Amino acid sequence: MEATVQRKTLTMEDRKVLAEMWAAGERAAVIAVKLGVCPDTVYKELKRGYTGTLNELSRPAYDPARGQAEYQRRLRNRGRWRRDKEEHH
C-alpha cells in the first residue's frame, strides 16, 4: 500500500517557528519534522523570506513576514501570464 503525500501550506505561525529555529542554528531537516513538511519546503521558504543579509550564525537571514508576503504575491499571480508575454501572442 502506498503512503499518500500530504501537502501542507505553511501558516504565519509555521513561518515564525521556522524563523526562531533557523536563527537558533537548527538544521532544515529538524525544522521540517517539527512543521510536518519535507526539508525542501523549508529550503524554499528560507529562500522566499531571505532578507539579503546574514544572521549572527552567518546563515542567510529569514524574515517570516517577508516570506508570507511573497507567498501571498505569488498566490495572487498564479496562472497569470506576464504582460510582455501577452503582447507577443
PDB file of N, CA and C in Angstrom, residues 35-87:
ATOM      1  N   LEU A  35       7.578  20.979  11.666  1.00  0.00           N
ATOM      2  CA  LEU A  35       6.467  21.598  10.945  1.00  0.00           C
ATOM      3  C   LEU A  35       5.610  20.596  10.172  1.00  0.00           C
ATOM      4  N   GLY A  36       6.103  19.381  10.024  1.00  0.00           N
ATOM      5  CA  GLY A  36       5.351  18.370   9.292  1.00  0.00           C
ATOM      6  C   GLY A  36       5.414  18.538   7.788  1.00  0.00           C
ATOM      7  N   VAL A  37       6.554  19.028   7.300  1.00  0.00           N
ATOM      8  CA  VAL A  37       6.755  19.213   5.860  1.00  0.00           C
ATOM      9  C   VAL A  37       8.077  18.560   5.468  1.00  0.00           C
ATOM     10  N   CYS A  38       8.364  18.509   4.174  1.00  0.00           N
ATOM     11  CA  CYS A  38       9.639  17.945   3.742  1.00  0.00           C
ATOM     12  C   CYS A  38      10.716  19.029   3.825  1.00  0.00           C
ATOM     13  N   PRO A  39      11.977  18.643   3.950  1.00  0.00           N
ATOM     14  CA  PRO A  39      13.057  19.631   4.046  1.00  0.00           C
ATOM     15  C   PRO A  39      13.102  20.600   2.866  1.00  0.00           C
ATOM     16  N   ASP A  40      12.722  20.137   1.681  1.00  0.00           N
ATOM     17  CA  ASP A  40      12.725  21.013   0.517  1.00  0.00           C
ATOM     18  C   ASP A  40      11.779  22.198   0.726  1.00  0.00           C
ATOM     19  N   THR A  41      10.652  21.972   1.396  1.00  0.00           N
ATOM     20  CA  THR A  41       9.708  23.046   1.690  1.00  0.00           C
ATOM     21  C   THR A  41      10.370  24.096   2.581  1.00  0.00           C
ATOM     22  N   VAL A  42      11.146  23.639   3.548  1.00  0.00           N
ATOM     23  CA  VAL A  42      11.853  24.568   4.441  1.00  0.00           C
ATOM     24  C   VAL A  42      12.854  25.391   3.642  1.00  0.00           C
ATOM     25  N   TYR A  43      13.629  24.749   2.780  1.00  0.00           N
ATOM     26  CA  TYR A  43      14.612  25.477   1.976  1.00  0.00           C
ATOM     27  C   TYR A  43      13.939  26.489   1.040  1.00  0.00           C
ATOM     28  N   LYS A  44      12.822  26.110   0.436  1.00  0.00           N
ATOM     29  CA  LYS A  44      12.099  27.039  -0.437  1.00  0.00           C
ATOM     30  C   LYS A  44      11.588  28.237   0.351  1.00  0.00           C
ATOM     31  N   GLU A  45      11.090  27.974   1.558  1.00  0.00           N
ATOM     32  CA  GLU A  45      10.584  29.060   2.396  1.00  0.00           C
ATOM     33  C   GLU A  45      11.717  29.972   2.851  1.00  0.00           C
ATOM     34  N   LEU A  46      12.871  29.405   3.185  1.00  0.00           N
ATOM     35  CA  LEU A  46      14.020  30.226   3.562  1.00  0.00           C
ATOM     36  C   LEU A  46      14.432  31.144   2.413  1.00  0.00           C
ATOM     37  N   LYS A  47      14.358  30.636   1.204  1.00  0.00           N
ATOM     38  CA  LYS A  47      14.684  31.441   0.029  1.00  0.00           C
ATOM     39  C   LYS A  47      13.635  32.535  -0.175  1.00  0.00           C
ATOM     40  N   ARG A  48      12.381  32.190   0.029  1.00  0.00           N
ATOM     41  CA  ARG A  48      11.274  33.126  -0.148  1.00  0.00           C
ATOM     42  C   ARG A  48      11.381  34.300   0.834  1.00  0.00           C
ATOM     43  N   GLY A  49      11.790  34.031   2.072  1.00  0.00           N
ATOM     44  CA  GLY A  49      11.856  35.074   3.090  1.00  0.00           C
ATOM     45  C   GLY A  49      13.250  35.632   3.339  1.00  0.00           C
ATOM     46  N   TYR A  50      14.173  35.365   2.432  1.00  0.00           N
ATOM     47  CA  TYR A  50      15.561  35.819   2.587  1.00  0.00           C
ATOM     48  C   TYR A  50      15.619  37.343   2.570  1.00  0.00           C
ATOM     49  N   THR A  51      16.316  37.909   3.534  1.00  0.00           N
ATOM     50  CA  THR A  51      16.393  39.368   3.665  1.00  0.00           C
ATOM     51  C   THR A  51      17.564  39.988   2.909  1.00  0.00           C
ATOM     52  N   GLY A  52      18.469  39.155   2.426  1.00  0.00           N
ATOM     53  CA  GLY A  52      19.636  39.667   1.723  1.00  0.00           C
ATOM     54  C   GLY A  52      20.838  39.862   2.637  1.00  0.00           C
ATOM     55  N   THR A  53      20.690  39.471   3.895  1.00  0.00           N
ATOM     56  CA  THR A  53      21.777  39.612   4.859  1.00  0.00           C
ATOM     57  C   THR A  53      22.034  38.266   5.528  1.00  0.00           C
ATOM     58  N   LEU A  54      23.042  38.238   6.383  1.00  0.00           N
ATOM     59  CA  LEU A  54      23.337  37.037   7.154  1.00  0.00           C
ATOM     60  C   LEU A  54      22.997  37.292   8.619  1.00  0.00           C
ATOM     61  N   ASN A  55      22.567  36.228   9.315  1.00  0.00           N
ATOM     62  CA  ASN A  55      22.274  36.373  10.742  1.00  0.00           C
ATOM     63  C   ASN A  55      23.552  36.204  11.563  1.00  0.00           C
ATOM     64  N   GLU A  56      23.413  36.147  12.886  1.00  0.00           N
ATOM     65  CA  GLU A  56      24.565  36.053  13.782  1.00  0.00           C
ATOM     66  C   GLU A  56      25.384  34.778  13.560  1.00  0.00           C
ATOM     67  N   LEU A  57      24.758  33.745  13.029  1.00  0.00           N
ATOM     68  CA  LEU A  57      25.442  32.476  12.778  1.00  0.00           C
ATOM     69  C   LEU A  57      25.989  32.381  11.357  1.00  0.00           C
ATOM     70  N   SER A  58      25.999  33.512  10.658  1.00  0.00           N
ATOM     71  CA  SER A  58      26.454  33.598   9.263  1.00  0.00           C
ATOM     72  C   SER A  58      25.607  32.749   8.327  1.00  0.00           C
ATOM     73  N   ARG A  59      24.341  32.614   8.667  1.00  0.00           N
ATOM     74  CA  ARG A  59      23.377  31.928   7.802  1.00  0.00           C
ATOM     75  C   ARG A  59      22.516  32.992   7.129  1.00  0.00           C
ATOM     76  N   PRO A  60      21.914  32.678   5.986  1.00  0.00           N
ATOM     77  CA  PRO A  60      21.010  33.650   5.366  1.00  0.00           C
ATOM     78  C   PRO A  60      19.887  34.016   6.349  1.00  0.00           C
ATOM     79  N   ALA A  61      19.694  35.309   6.548  1.00  0.00           N
ATOM     80  CA  ALA A  61      18.657  35.770   7.479  1.00  0.00           C
ATOM     81  C   ALA A  61      17.275  35.563   6.858  1.00  0.00           C
ATOM     82  N   TYR A  62      16.330  35.133   7.695  1.00  0.00           N
ATOM     83  CA  TYR A  62      14.969  34.844   7.241  1.00  0.00           C
ATOM     84  C   TYR A  62      13.983  35.718   7.990  1.00  0.00           C
ATOM     85  N   ASP A  63      13.054  36.328   7.247  1.00  0.00           N
ATOM     86  CA  ASP A  63      12.000  37.159   7.836  1.00  0.00           C
ATOM     87  C   ASP A  63      10.658  36.512   7.521  1.00  0.00           C
ATOM     88  N   PRO A  64       9.922  36.043   8.542  1.00  0.00           N
ATOM     89  CA  PRO A  64       8.647  35.372   8.286  1.00  0.00           C
ATOM     90  C   PRO A  64       7.613  36.265   7.595  1.00  0.00           C
ATOM     91  N   ALA A  65       7.595  37.560   7.908  1.00  0.00           N
ATOM     92  CA  ALA A  65       6.644  38.475   7.263  1.00  0.00           C
ATOM     93  C   ALA A  65       6.951  38.599   5.772  1.00  0.00           C
ATOM     94  N   ARG A  66       8.228  38.644   5.442  1.00  0.00           N
ATOM     95  CA  ARG A  66       8.640  38.715   4.034  1.00  0.00           C
ATOM     96  C   ARG A  66       8.248  37.424   3.298  1.00  0.00           C
ATOM     97  N   GLY A  67       8.462  36.285   3.953  1.00  0.00           N
ATOM     98  CA  GLY A  67       8.073  35.007   3.357  1.00  0.00           C
ATOM     99  C   GLY A  67       6.576  34.930   3.118  1.00  0.00           C
ATOM    100  N   GLN A  68       5.777  35.390   4.089  1.00  0.00           N
ATOM    101  CA  GLN A  68       4.320  35.380   3.950  1.00  0.00           C
ATOM    102  C   GLN A  68       3.877  36.309   2.823  1.00  0.00           C
ATOM    103  N   ALA A  69       4.460  37.497   2.763  1.00  0.00           N
ATOM    104  CA  ALA A  69       4.100  38.468   1.722  1.00  0.00           C
ATOM    105  C   ALA A  69       4.433  37.931   0.333  1.00  0.00           C
ATOM    106  N   GLU A  70       5.594  37.318   0.200  1.00  0.00           N
ATOM    107  CA  GLU A  70       5.996  36.758  -1.096  1.00  0.00           C
ATOM    108  C   GLU A  70       5.086  35.598  -1.485  1.00  0.00           C
ATOM    109  N   TYR A  71       4.721  34.769  -0.503  1.00  0.00           N
ATOM    110  CA  TYR A  71       3.799  33.669  -0.765  1.00  0.00           C
ATOM    111  C   TYR A  71       2.456  34.212  -1.257  1.00  0.00           C
ATOM    112  N   GLN A  72       1.932  35.235  -0.595  1.00  0.00           N
ATOM    113  CA  GLN A  72       0.643  35.826  -0.987  1.00  0.00           C
ATOM    114  C   GLN A  72       0.723  36.437  -2.388  1.00  0.00           C
ATOM    115  N   ARG A  73       1.842  37.118  -2.694  1.00  0.00           N
ATOM    116  CA  ARG A  73       2.014  37.724  -4.012  1.00  0.00           C
ATOM    117  C   ARG A  73       2.008  36.658  -5.102  1.00  0.00           C
ATOM    118  N   ARG A  74       2.739  35.576  -4.866  1.00  0.00           N
ATOM    119  CA  ARG A  74       2.792  34.502  -5.865  1.00  0.00           C
ATOM    120  C   ARG A  74       1.454  33.806  -6.006  1.00  0.00           C
ATOM    121  N   LEU A  75       0.724  33.696  -4.909  1.00  0.00           N
ATOM    122  CA  LEU A  75      -0.591  33.061  -4.942  1.00  0.00           C
ATOM    123  C   LEU A  75      -1.551  33.895  -5.790  1.00  0.00           C
ATOM    124  N   ARG A  76      -1.510  35.218  -5.625  1.00  0.00           N
ATOM    125  CA  ARG A  76      -2.370  36.114  -6.415  1.00  0.00           C
ATOM    126  C   ARG A  76      -2.054  36.021  -7.897  1.00  0.00           C
ATOM    127  N   ASN A  77      -0.772  35.901  -8.228  1.00  0.00           N
ATOM    128  CA  ASN A  77      -0.351  35.914  -9.631  1.00  0.00           C
ATOM    129  C   ASN A  77      -0.332  34.537 -10.274  1.00  0.00           C
ATOM    130  N   ARG A  78      -0.668  33.514  -9.529  1.00  0.00           N
ATOM    131  CA  ARG A  78      -0.619  32.157 -10.058  1.00  0.00           C
ATOM    132  C   ARG A  78      -1.563  32.023 -11.254  1.00  0.00           C
ATOM    133  N   GLY A  79      -1.036  31.494 -12.343  1.00  0.00           N
ATOM    134  CA  GLY A  79      -1.847  31.266 -13.529  1.00  0.00           C
ATOM    135  C   GLY A  79      -1.932  32.455 -14.462  1.00  0.00           C
ATOM    136  N   ARG A  80      -1.391  33.566 -14.076  1.00  0.00           N
ATOM    137  CA  ARG A  80      -1.436  34.752 -14.939  1.00  0.00           C
ATOM    138  C   ARG A  80      -0.197  34.797 -15.825  1.00  0.00           C
ATOM    139  N   TRP A  81      -0.395  35.282 -16.996  1.00  0.00           N
ATOM    140  CA  TRP A  81       0.730  35.494 -17.892  1.00  0.00           C
ATOM    141  C   TRP A  81       1.304  36.858 -17.600  1.00  0.00           C
ATOM    142  N   ARG A  82       2.592  36.969 -17.776  1.00  0.00           N
ATOM    143  CA  ARG A  82       3.198  38.290 -17.635  1.00  0.00           C
ATOM    144  C   ARG A  82       2.789  39.138 -18.826  1.00  0.00           C
ATOM    145  N   ARG A  83       2.669  40.419 -18.628  1.00  0.00           N
ATOM    146  CA  ARG A  83       2.205  41.343 -19.661  1.00  0.00           C
ATOM    147  C   ARG A  83       3.048  41.246 -20.933  1.00  0.00           C
ATOM    148  N   ASP A  84       4.385  41.153 -20.821  1.00  0.00           N
ATOM    149  CA  ASP A  84       5.228  41.107 -22.003  1.00  0.00           C
ATOM    150  C   ASP A  84       4.962  39.854 -22.832  1.00  0.00           C
ATOM    151  N   LYS A  85       4.564  38.755 -22.211  1.00  0.00           N
ATOM    152  CA  LYS A  85       4.254  37.538 -22.960  1.00  0.00           C
ATOM    153  C   LYS A  85       2.930  37.704 -23.701  1.00  0.00           C
ATOM    154  N   GLU A  86       1.967  38.402 -23.106  1.00  0.00           N
ATOM    155  CA  GLU A  86       0.664  38.595 -23.745  1.00  0.00           C
ATOM    156  C   GLU A  86       0.812  39.434 -25.015  1.00  0.00           C
ATOM    157  N   GLU A  87       1.693  40.423 -24.988  1.00  0.00           N
ATOM    158  CA  GLU A  87       1.873  41.320 -26.133  1.00  0.00           C
ATOM    159  C   GLU A  87       2.459  40.586 -27.338  1.00  0.00           C
TER     160      GLU A  87
END
